[in-house]
Short mmCIF file of C-alpha atoms in Angstrom, two decimals:
data_model
loop_
_atom_site.label_atom_id
_atom_site.label_comp_id
_atom_site.label_asym_id
_atom_site.label_seq_id
_atom_site.Cartn_x
_atom_site.Cartn_y
_atom_site.Cartn_z
CA MET A 531 29.05 -4.37 2.07
CA ALA A 532 30.43 -0.82 1.67
CA ASP A 533 32.65 1.20 -0.62
CA GLU A 534 36.11 2.51 0.32
CA LEU A 535 34.57 5.39 2.28
CA GLY A 536 32.44 3.02 4.37
CA ASN A 537 29.18 3.90 2.60
CA SER A 538 26.67 1.22 1.68
CA ILE A 539 26.61 0.37 -2.01
CA VAL A 540 22.90 -0.50 -1.90
CA GLN A 541 20.98 2.05 -3.92
CA PRO A 542 18.66 4.08 -1.66
CA LEU A 543 14.92 4.33 -2.27
CA ALA A 544 13.81 7.75 -3.45
CA LYS A 545 10.05 7.66 -3.95
CA VAL A 546 7.93 9.59 -1.47
CA SER A 547 4.73 8.05 -0.10
CA LYS A 548 1.39 9.82 0.00
CA LYS A 549 2.22 10.73 3.61
CA GLN A 550 5.31 12.53 2.29
CA LYS A 551 7.74 9.99 3.74
CA VAL A 552 10.55 8.45 1.70
CA TYR A 553 10.14 4.70 1.40
CA LYS A 554 12.68 2.84 3.52
CA ARG A 555 13.69 -0.80 3.47
CA PRO A 556 13.73 -2.73 6.77
CA PRO A 557 17.29 -3.13 8.14
CA ALA A 558 17.20 -6.92 7.62
CA VAL A 559 16.42 -6.37 3.94
CA GLU A 560 19.29 -3.91 3.56
CA GLU A 561 21.65 -6.44 5.14
CA GLU A 562 20.46 -9.27 2.90
CA ILE A 563 20.84 -7.17 -0.24
CA GLU A 564 24.39 -6.23 0.77
CA ALA A 565 25.24 -9.90 1.42
CA THR A 566 23.74 -10.93 -1.92
CA LEU A 567 25.68 -8.25 -3.79
CA ALA A 568 28.92 -9.73 -2.37
CA LEU A 569 28.31 -12.80 -4.54
CA PRO A 570 29.15 -13.10 -8.22
CA LEU A 571 26.17 -11.64 -10.09
CA HIS A 572 25.13 -14.92 -11.71
CA ASP A 573 25.10 -16.61 -8.28
CA ALA A 574 23.02 -13.74 -6.85
CA PHE A 575 20.54 -14.07 -9.71
CA ARG A 576 20.29 -17.86 -9.21
CA LEU A 577 19.83 -17.46 -5.46
CA ALA A 578 17.04 -14.90 -5.83
CA ALA A 579 15.26 -16.84 -8.61
CA SER A 580 15.26 -20.02 -6.53
CA GLY A 581 13.35 -18.33 -3.70
CA HIS A 582 16.21 -18.33 -1.21
CA THR A 583 16.13 -14.57 -0.65
CA ARG A 584 13.47 -12.19 0.55
CA PRO A 585 11.22 -10.94 -2.26
CA GLN A 586 12.53 -7.41 -1.62
CA THR A 587 16.01 -8.59 -2.54
CA LEU A 588 14.64 -10.19 -5.68
CA VAL A 589 12.96 -6.89 -6.64
CA TYR A 590 16.22 -4.98 -5.97
CA LEU A 591 18.16 -7.21 -8.37
CA ILE A 592 15.46 -6.94 -11.04
CA ARG A 593 15.45 -3.15 -10.80
CA ASN A 594 19.17 -2.48 -10.60
CA PHE A 595 20.71 -5.14 -12.85
CA ARG A 596 18.49 -5.18 -15.91
CA PRO A 597 20.62 -6.38 -18.86
CA ASN A 598 20.69 -4.66 -22.23
CA ARG A 599 19.19 -7.79 -23.75
CA PRO A 600 17.15 -10.63 -22.20
CA THR A 601 19.14 -13.37 -20.47
CA PRO A 602 17.88 -16.68 -19.02
CA GLN A 603 19.23 -15.81 -15.56
CA TYR A 604 17.46 -12.45 -15.44
CA ASP A 605 14.25 -13.82 -16.94
CA ALA A 606 14.21 -16.50 -14.24
CA MET A 607 14.12 -13.79 -11.59
CA VAL A 608 11.24 -12.03 -13.30
CA VAL A 609 9.31 -15.33 -13.46
CA ALA A 610 10.02 -15.88 -9.76
CA PHE A 611 8.77 -12.35 -8.98
CA PHE A 612 5.46 -12.94 -10.76
CA SER A 613 5.11 -16.32 -9.11
CA ARG A 614 5.49 -14.80 -5.64
CA LEU A 615 3.12 -12.00 -6.61
CA GLU A 616 0.45 -14.45 -7.74
CA ARG A 617 0.74 -16.47 -4.56
CA SER A 618 0.22 -13.30 -2.55
CA GLY A 619 -2.93 -12.52 -4.55
CA ASP A 620 -4.50 -15.97 -4.27
CA ARG A 621 -5.65 -15.33 -0.70
CA ILE A 622 -7.21 -11.99 -1.59
CA LEU A 623 -9.02 -13.36 -4.65
CA ARG A 624 -10.26 -16.64 -3.09
CA ASP A 625 -13.91 -15.54 -3.02
CA LEU A 626 -14.00 -14.80 -6.77
CA SER A 627 -14.90 -17.29 -9.48
CA GLU A 628 -12.06 -18.87 -11.44
CA ASN A 629 -12.75 -16.63 -14.41
CA PHE A 630 -12.63 -13.43 -12.41
CA ARG A 631 -9.53 -14.62 -10.50
CA GLU A 632 -7.70 -15.11 -13.79
CA ARG A 633 -8.81 -11.67 -15.01
CA ALA A 634 -7.62 -10.08 -11.75
CA HIS A 635 -4.24 -11.80 -11.99
CA THR A 636 -3.88 -10.57 -15.56
CA MET A 637 -4.75 -7.04 -14.50
CA VAL A 638 -2.15 -7.07 -11.74
CA GLN A 639 0.51 -8.57 -14.02
CA SER A 640 -0.10 -5.86 -16.63
CA LYS A 641 0.22 -3.16 -13.99
CA VAL A 642 3.44 -4.67 -12.59
CA LEU A 643 4.96 -4.84 -16.08
CA GLU A 644 4.32 -1.09 -16.34
CA LEU A 645 5.94 -0.53 -12.93
CA ILE A 646 8.97 -2.56 -13.95
CA GLN A 647 9.28 -0.59 -17.17
CA GLU A 648 9.02 2.68 -15.24
CA ASN A 649 11.35 1.41 -12.46
CA ASP A 650 8.59 2.32 -9.98
CA LEU A 651 8.81 -0.55 -7.47
CA ASP A 652 9.91 1.26 -4.31
CA ILE A 653 6.94 0.01 -2.33
CA PHE A 654 7.83 -3.59 -3.16
CA GLU A 655 11.32 -3.11 -1.73
CA CYS A 656 9.85 -1.48 1.35
CA SER A 657 7.19 -4.17 1.83
CA PHE A 658 6.49 -6.78 -0.85
CA LYS A 659 3.33 -7.79 1.03
CA LEU A 660 1.97 -4.26 1.05
CA GLY A 661 2.77 -3.68 -2.62
CA ALA A 662 1.04 -6.92 -3.65
CA GLU A 663 -1.99 -6.29 -1.42
CA ARG A 664 -2.59 -2.82 -2.84
CA LEU A 665 -2.57 -4.08 -6.41
CA TYR A 666 -4.71 -7.11 -5.69
CA LEU A 667 -7.26 -5.27 -3.56
CA THR A 668 -7.71 -2.81 -6.41
CA ALA A 669 -8.05 -5.63 -8.93
CA ARG A 670 -10.46 -7.48 -6.62
CA SER A 671 -12.69 -4.41 -6.21
CA LYS A 672 -12.85 -3.96 -9.98
CA MET A 673 -13.83 -7.60 -10.44
CA LYS A 674 -16.44 -7.34 -7.68
CA LEU A 675 -17.83 -4.28 -9.45
CA ARG A 676 -18.08 -6.21 -12.69
CA VAL A 677 -19.79 -9.11 -10.95
CA ALA A 678 -22.38 -6.70 -9.60
CA THR A 679 -23.00 -4.77 -12.82
CA GLU A 680 -22.12 -7.03 -15.78
CA ILE A 681 -24.96 -9.50 -16.40
CA SER A 682 -24.25 -11.13 -19.72
CA ARG A 683 -26.41 -13.70 -21.52
CA GLU A 684 -23.85 -16.35 -20.64
CA ASP A 685 -24.21 -15.46 -16.96
CA LEU A 686 -28.02 -15.71 -17.06
CA ALA A 687 -28.89 -18.48 -19.46
CA PRO A 688 -27.17 -21.28 -21.40
CA PRO A 689 -26.91 -20.82 -25.17
CA ASP A 690 -29.77 -23.22 -25.87
CA ALA A 691 -32.16 -21.75 -23.31
CA GLU A 692 -35.73 -21.20 -24.54
CA VAL A 693 -36.16 -18.00 -22.49
CA SER A 694 -34.50 -14.69 -23.27
CA THR A 695 -31.98 -12.87 -21.15
CA GLU A 696 -34.51 -10.11 -20.59
CA GLU A 697 -37.12 -12.56 -19.29
CA ILE A 698 -34.64 -14.05 -16.85
CA ALA A 699 -33.55 -10.58 -15.74
CA ASP A 700 -37.15 -9.58 -15.14
CA ALA A 701 -37.75 -12.78 -13.15
CA LEU A 702 -34.73 -12.07 -10.96
CA ALA A 703 -35.95 -8.52 -10.39
CA ALA A 704 -39.37 -9.81 -9.33
CA ARG A 705 -37.72 -12.30 -6.94
CA ALA A 706 -35.78 -9.39 -5.41
CA GLY A 707 -39.02 -7.51 -4.80
CA ARG A 708 -38.44 -5.03 -7.61
CA ALA A 709 -40.94 -6.24 -10.18
CA GLY A 710 -41.80 -2.67 -11.05
CA THR A 711 -38.17 -2.05 -12.10
CA PRO A 712 -36.93 -4.93 -14.26
CA LEU A 713 -33.33 -5.93 -13.64
CA ALA A 714 -32.60 -5.41 -17.30
CA ALA A 715 -33.53 -1.73 -16.88
CA VAL A 716 -31.53 -1.49 -13.65
CA LYS A 717 -28.50 -2.94 -15.43
CA ALA A 718 -28.79 -0.40 -18.26
CA GLU A 719 -29.07 2.46 -15.77
CA LEU A 720 -26.05 1.29 -13.83
CA GLN A 721 -23.96 0.95 -16.95
CA SER A 722 -24.85 4.48 -18.05
CA ILE A 723 -23.78 5.76 -14.65
CA TYR A 724 -20.53 3.81 -14.50
CA ALA A 725 -19.63 5.06 -17.94
CA LEU A 726 -19.42 8.55 -16.45
CA LEU A 727 -17.15 7.64 -13.54
CA THR A 728 -13.38 7.78 -13.41
CA ASP A 729 -11.41 4.66 -12.50
CA GLU A 730 -10.86 5.92 -8.96
CA GLU A 731 -14.58 6.64 -8.53
CA ARG A 732 -15.47 3.16 -9.77
CA ILE A 733 -13.01 1.57 -7.34
CA ALA A 734 -14.36 3.66 -4.44
CA VAL A 735 -17.94 2.71 -5.29
CA GLY A 736 -16.88 -0.95 -5.54
CA HIS A 737 -15.25 -0.87 -2.08
CA ILE A 738 -18.10 0.97 -0.36
CA HIS A 739 -21.23 -0.32 -2.08
CA ALA A 740 -20.28 -3.65 -3.68
CA MET A 741 -17.92 -4.94 -0.95
CA GLY A 742 -19.50 -3.15 2.02
CA LEU A 743 -16.27 -1.70 3.40
CA THR A 744 -16.16 1.31 5.69
CA TYR A 745 -14.58 4.50 4.42
CA ALA A 746 -11.53 3.79 6.59
CA GLU A 747 -11.20 0.24 5.23
CA ALA A 748 -11.62 1.47 1.65
CA ALA A 749 -8.97 4.13 2.25
CA VAL A 750 -6.45 1.45 3.38
CA ALA A 751 -7.25 -0.70 0.37
CA MET A 752 -6.88 2.21 -2.06
CA GLY A 753 -3.82 3.71 -0.38
CA CYS A 754 -5.40 7.12 0.22
CA SER A 755 -7.23 9.01 2.97
CA ASP A 756 -10.81 8.32 3.97
CA THR A 757 -11.54 11.98 3.07
CA LYS A 758 -10.59 11.24 -0.53
CA VAL A 759 -12.81 8.12 -0.55
CA LYS A 760 -15.75 10.22 0.68
CA TYR A 761 -15.03 12.79 -2.00
CA LEU A 762 -14.94 10.10 -4.71
CA ILE A 763 -18.26 8.67 -3.51
CA LYS A 764 -19.80 12.16 -3.50
CA GLN A 765 -18.59 12.73 -7.06
CA ALA A 766 -20.08 9.39 -8.13
CA ARG A 767 -23.41 10.21 -6.50
CA ASP A 768 -23.51 13.64 -8.12
CA LYS A 769 -22.96 12.07 -11.53
CA ALA A 770 -25.64 9.49 -10.85
CA ARG A 771 -28.12 12.25 -10.00
CA GLU A 772 -27.26 14.03 -13.21
CA THR A 773 -28.34 11.00 -15.25
CA ARG A 774 -31.82 11.21 -13.69
CA THR A 775 -32.38 14.93 -14.35
#
C-alpha cells in the first residue's frame, strides 16, 4: 500500500542498535503491515488481536494507532501482545520455580509497559522473538541471582520448625564442606557485596557465576559486547575486594 507518490505509508523504524545499525523489519512483515492497513481500522485491530497476523504487525498497530482514550478494540490488542510475550517467555523460564516464574513475568510486563509508554518497541517490530528473549533472559538471570543469594526463613524451614534458620544454614554450610564459614555468614557477605553493584553488574554476575555462561553467551543474552561483560565482572570483583579491606 503506497501514497500517491508511490511511497510506502508504513512508518519506518528509526532506532539505532548498539552496532549502529537502524532496525529494519523483514520484507514479509512490511508487506503484511501494508495489507493490514488497507483494511478498516476496526477490522485490522480485530485481526491482530485474534492472532491472525505476525506479532510485529500487532506491535505496529499498538504503537501507531493508540487512541486518545482506552477502547475495547485497542485493549484487546494489548492483551494479545502480552499473551504472546508470556508464551515466548515460558520456554526460557521453565527451569525456575512457579514463584520465580511469576516474578519474572511481572518484571518483563512492567518493563514492556514502560517501552509502550515511551514508544520504544523498534526491536519487537524487527524481531518479536529477539525482543522477548532479551527481556526474559535478563529477568531469568535476576531470578537466578535471587535464588542463589536470597535464603529466607520460608525457604529453609517451615513456620513451625523447631530449629532456627541460622542452624539450618550452618548445617547446609557443613554439608557443602564449608563448616568453618557458616552459610548464614556467607549470605550476609554476598548481600553486602550485591548492595554495591549496579543492575548491569548484578546481571553480568548472574550470567557468568550463577548460570555458568561464557562471556560470549552472556554478551548475547545482555545485548552487549563480551568486552563490556568482562568489564562489568571486573567492576564487581573490585567492589567485592573493597568489602574485605
